[in-house]
Coordinates of C-alpha atoms and ligand atoms in Angstrom, one line a residue:
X22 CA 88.1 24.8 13.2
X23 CA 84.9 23.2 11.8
X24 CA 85.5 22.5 7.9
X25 CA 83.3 24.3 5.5
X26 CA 82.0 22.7 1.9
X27 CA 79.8 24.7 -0.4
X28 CA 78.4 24.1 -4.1
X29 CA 78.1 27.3 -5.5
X30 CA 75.6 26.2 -8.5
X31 CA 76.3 29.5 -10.6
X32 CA 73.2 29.3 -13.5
X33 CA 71.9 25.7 -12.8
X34 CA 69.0 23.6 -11.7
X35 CA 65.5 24.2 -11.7
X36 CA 63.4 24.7 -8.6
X37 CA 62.7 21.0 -9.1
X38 CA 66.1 20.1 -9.5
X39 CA 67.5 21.8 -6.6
X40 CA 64.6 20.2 -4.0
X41 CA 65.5 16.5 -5.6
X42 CA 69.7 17.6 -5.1
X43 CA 68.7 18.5 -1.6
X44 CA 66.8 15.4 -0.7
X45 CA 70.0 13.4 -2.0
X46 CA 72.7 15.7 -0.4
X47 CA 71.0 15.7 2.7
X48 CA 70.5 11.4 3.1
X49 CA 74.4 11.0 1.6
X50 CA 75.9 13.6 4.2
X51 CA 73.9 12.5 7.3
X52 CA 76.2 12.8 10.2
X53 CA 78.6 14.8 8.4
X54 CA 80.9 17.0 10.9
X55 CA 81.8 19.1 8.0
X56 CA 79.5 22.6 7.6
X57 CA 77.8 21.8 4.2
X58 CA 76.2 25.0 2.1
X59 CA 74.7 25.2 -1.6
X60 CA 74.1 28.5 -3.1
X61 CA 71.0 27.6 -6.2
X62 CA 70.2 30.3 -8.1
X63 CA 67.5 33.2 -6.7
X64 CA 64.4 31.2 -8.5
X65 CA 65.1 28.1 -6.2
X66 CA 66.2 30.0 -2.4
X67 CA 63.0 29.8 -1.5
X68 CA 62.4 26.6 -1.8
X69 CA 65.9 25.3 -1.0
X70 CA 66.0 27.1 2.6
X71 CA 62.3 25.6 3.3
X72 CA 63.7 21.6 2.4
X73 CA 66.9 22.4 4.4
X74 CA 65.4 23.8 7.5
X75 CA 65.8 21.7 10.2
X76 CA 69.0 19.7 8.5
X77 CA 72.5 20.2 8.7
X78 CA 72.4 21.8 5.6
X79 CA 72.8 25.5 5.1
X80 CA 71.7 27.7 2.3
X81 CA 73.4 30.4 0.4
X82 CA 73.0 33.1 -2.6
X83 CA 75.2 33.7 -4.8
X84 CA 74.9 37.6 -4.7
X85 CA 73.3 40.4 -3.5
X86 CA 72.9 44.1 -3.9
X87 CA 74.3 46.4 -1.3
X88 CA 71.4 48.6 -0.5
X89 CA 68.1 47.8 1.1
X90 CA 65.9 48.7 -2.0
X91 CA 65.5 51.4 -5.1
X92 CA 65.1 51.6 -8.4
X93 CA 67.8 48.6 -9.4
X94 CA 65.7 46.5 -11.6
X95 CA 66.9 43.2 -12.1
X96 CA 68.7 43.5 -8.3
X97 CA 67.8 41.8 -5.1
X98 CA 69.0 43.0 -1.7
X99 CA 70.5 41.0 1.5
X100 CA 67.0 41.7 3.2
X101 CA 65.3 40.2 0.2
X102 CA 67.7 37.3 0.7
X103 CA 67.6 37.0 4.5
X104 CA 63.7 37.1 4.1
X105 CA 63.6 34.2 2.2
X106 CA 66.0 31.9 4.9
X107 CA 69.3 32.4 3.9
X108 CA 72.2 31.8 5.8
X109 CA 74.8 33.2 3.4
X110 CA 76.2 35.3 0.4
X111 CA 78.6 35.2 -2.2
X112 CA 80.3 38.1 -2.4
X113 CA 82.6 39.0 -5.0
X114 CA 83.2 35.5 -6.9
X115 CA 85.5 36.5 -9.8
X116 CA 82.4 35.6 -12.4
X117 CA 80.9 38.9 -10.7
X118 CA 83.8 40.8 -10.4
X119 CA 84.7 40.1 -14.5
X120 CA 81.1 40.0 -16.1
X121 CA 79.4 42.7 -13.4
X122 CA 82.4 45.1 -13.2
X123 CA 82.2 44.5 -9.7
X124 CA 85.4 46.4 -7.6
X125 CA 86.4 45.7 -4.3
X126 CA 84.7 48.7 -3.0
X127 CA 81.5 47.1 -4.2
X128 CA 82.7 43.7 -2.7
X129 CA 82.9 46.0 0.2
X130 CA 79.5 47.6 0.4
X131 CA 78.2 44.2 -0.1
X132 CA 80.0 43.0 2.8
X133 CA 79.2 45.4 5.2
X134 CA 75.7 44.9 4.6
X135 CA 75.7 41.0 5.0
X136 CA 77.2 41.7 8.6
X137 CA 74.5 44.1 9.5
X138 CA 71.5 42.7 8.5
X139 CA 73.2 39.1 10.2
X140 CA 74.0 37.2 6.7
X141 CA 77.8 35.2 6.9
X142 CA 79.8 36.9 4.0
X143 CA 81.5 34.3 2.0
X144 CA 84.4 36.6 0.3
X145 CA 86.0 35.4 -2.9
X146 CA 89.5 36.4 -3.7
X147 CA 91.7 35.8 -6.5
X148 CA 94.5 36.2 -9.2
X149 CA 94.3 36.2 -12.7
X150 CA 97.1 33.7 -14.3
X151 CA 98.5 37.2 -15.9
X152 CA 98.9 38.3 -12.4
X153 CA 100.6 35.0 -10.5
X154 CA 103.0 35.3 -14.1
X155 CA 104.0 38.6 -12.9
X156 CA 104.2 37.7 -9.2
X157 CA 101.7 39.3 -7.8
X158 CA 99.5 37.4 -6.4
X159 CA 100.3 38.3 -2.8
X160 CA 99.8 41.8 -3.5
X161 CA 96.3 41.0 -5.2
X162 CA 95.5 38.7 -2.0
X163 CA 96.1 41.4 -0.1
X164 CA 94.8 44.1 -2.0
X165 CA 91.9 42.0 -2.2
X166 CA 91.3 40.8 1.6
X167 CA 92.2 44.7 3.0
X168 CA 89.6 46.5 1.0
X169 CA 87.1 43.9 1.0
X170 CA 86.6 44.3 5.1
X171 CA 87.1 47.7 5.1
X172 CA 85.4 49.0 8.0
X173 CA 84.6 45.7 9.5
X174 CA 85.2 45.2 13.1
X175 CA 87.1 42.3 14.7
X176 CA 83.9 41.2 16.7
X177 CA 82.2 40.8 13.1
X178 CA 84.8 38.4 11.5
X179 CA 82.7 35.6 12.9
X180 CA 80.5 36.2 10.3
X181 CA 82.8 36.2 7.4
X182 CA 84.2 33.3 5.1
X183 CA 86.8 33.9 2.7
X184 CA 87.2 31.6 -0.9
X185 CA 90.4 31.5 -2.3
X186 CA 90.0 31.1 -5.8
X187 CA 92.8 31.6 -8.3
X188 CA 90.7 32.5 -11.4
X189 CA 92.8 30.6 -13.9
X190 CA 91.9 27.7 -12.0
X191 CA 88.1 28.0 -12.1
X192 CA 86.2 25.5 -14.4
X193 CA 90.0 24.6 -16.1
X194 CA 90.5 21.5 -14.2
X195 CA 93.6 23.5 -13.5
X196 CA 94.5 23.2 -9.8
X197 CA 97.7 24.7 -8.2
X198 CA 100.0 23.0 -6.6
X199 CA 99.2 22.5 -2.9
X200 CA 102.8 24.5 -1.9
X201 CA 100.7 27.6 -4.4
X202 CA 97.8 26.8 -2.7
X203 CA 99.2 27.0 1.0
X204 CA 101.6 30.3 0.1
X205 CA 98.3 31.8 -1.2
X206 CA 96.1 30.6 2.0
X207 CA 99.0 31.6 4.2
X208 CA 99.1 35.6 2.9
X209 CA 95.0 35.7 3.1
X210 CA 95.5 34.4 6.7
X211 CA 98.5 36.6 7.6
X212 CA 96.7 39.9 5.8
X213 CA 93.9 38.7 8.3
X214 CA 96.1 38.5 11.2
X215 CA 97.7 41.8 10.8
X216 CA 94.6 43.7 10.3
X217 CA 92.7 41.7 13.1
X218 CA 95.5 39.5 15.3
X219 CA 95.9 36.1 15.6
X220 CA 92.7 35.4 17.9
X221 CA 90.1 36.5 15.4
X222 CA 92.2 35.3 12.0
X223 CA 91.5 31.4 14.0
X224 CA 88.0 31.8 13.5
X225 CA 87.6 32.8 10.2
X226 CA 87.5 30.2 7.6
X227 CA 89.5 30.3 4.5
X228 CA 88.5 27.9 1.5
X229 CA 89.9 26.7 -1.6
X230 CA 88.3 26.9 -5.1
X231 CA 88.9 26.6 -8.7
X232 CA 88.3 23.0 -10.6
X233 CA 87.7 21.0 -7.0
X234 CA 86.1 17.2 -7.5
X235 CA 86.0 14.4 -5.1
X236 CA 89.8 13.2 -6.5
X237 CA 91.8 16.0 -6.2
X238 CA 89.8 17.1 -2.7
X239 CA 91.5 14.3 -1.1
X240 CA 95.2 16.2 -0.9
X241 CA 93.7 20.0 -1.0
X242 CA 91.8 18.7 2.2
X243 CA 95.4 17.6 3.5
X244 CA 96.6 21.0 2.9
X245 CA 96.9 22.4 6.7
X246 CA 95.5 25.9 6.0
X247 CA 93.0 24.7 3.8
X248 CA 89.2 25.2 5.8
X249 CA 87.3 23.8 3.2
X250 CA 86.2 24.1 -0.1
X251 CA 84.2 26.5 -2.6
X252 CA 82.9 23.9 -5.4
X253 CA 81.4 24.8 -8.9
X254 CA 81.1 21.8 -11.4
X255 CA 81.6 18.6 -9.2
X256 CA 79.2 20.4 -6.6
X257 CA 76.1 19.7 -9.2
X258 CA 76.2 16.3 -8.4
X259 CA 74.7 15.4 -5.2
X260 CA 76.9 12.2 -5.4
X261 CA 80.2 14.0 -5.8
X262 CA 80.2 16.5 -3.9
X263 CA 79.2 14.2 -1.0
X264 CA 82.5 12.4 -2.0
X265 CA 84.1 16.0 -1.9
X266 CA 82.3 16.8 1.7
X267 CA 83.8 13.2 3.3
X268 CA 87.1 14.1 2.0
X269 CA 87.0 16.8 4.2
X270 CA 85.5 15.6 7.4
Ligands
LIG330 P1 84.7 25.2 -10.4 O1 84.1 26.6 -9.8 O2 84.7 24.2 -9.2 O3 83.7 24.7 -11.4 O4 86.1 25.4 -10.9 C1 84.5 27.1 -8.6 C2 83.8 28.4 -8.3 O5 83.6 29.2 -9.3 O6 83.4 28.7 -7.2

């Protein structure tokens, strides 16, 4: 399966700053066989799909709301984001799911309507440290993984991306240890595989995140369930998350 990298820049850069990370990311990872995505804030989509077209680069967001429009002010929908070039969402990273209440059935909604308006869903997932203390992080993986595809088909997991990201490990420098890491990868894929069988669960990519940077990438990318990775803080630097990107290629 074709490895997939993406900076997920959470409140950063300007519209300025994202064009001149984009004109550096895209001359460092020339040639790259690894799928490369950055998800700028709203401001700088715009902008960021229009300097990517036409490169190996894709572009993301790093949310959405689930209907098409209303009276949600403050909110933009998937057409809003599809409009504008994007190839991707975010959907459910655990910064949403703590600061914006969001529940899985809202991860859900937002899912389903990334796969019909023909956006790739990236799907975050996650324990709290609370949780893997009280063993149960498998349950919340597959609590998680089951409710967020609710109601999607097999023919649609093309389109959807999951992000493992342990929460405690997210902006800690805390990583897990890659046996954690592979047991958690291992019950995403095998939640996957019983809901969808083993054909489709192949084709769906399954990334790490939480405190990734262009040392430790080096044995996650080892990891053999590992896809890829989902990278906050190193990824705002075009320099190391290039190093990040050839660590996995
Ligand atoms: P981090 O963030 O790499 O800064 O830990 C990862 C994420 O939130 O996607």
């Amino acid at each position: 399966m074709e490895k997939v990298v993406i900076a997920n820049f959470k409140m950063n850069k300007t519209i300025r700053q994202t064009k001149e990370y984009l004109g550096e990311l895209i001359s460092l990872t020339d040639n790259s066989k690894v799928k490369i995505g950055i998800c700028p804030p709203l401001t700088a989509l715009k902008s960021a799909t229009t300097r990517a077209r036409g490169t190996h680069i894709i572009v993301g967001a790093q949310n959405m709301h689930s209907q098409e429009s209303g009276a949600f002010t403050g909110e933009v929908s998937g057409e809003m984001i599809k409009e504008a070039g994007a190839d991707f969402v975010l959907v459910g990273h655990s910064e949403r799911r703590k600061y914006n209440n969001e529940t899985n059935a809202d991860v859900n909604k937002k899912v389903l309507k990334c796969l019909k308006i023909g956006l790739t869903a990236v799907m975050c997932v996650g324990e709290t440290l609370a949780e893997r203390g009280q063993e149960k992080t498998d349950f919340v993986l597959q609590t998680q993984v089951g409710e967020g595809l609710k109601d999607v088909y097999g023919n649609e997991m093309k389109n959807i991306i999951i992000a493992y990201e342990p929460i405690w490990s997210i902006g800690t420098g805390k990583v897990p240890t890659a046996a954690q890491i592979s047991s958690a990868m291992k019950t995403i894929k095998s939640t996957i595989e019983r809901l969808y069988g083993k054909e489709t669960t192949a084709v769906v990519p399954v990334l790490y995140g939480g405190s990734v940077n262009e040392i430790n990438s080096k044995e996650i990318a080892k990891i053999k369930e590992v896809d890829g990775a989902l990278v906050g803080g190193a990824g705002l630097d075009a320099i190391k998350f290039s190093a990040i990107i050839k660590n996995f290629a």
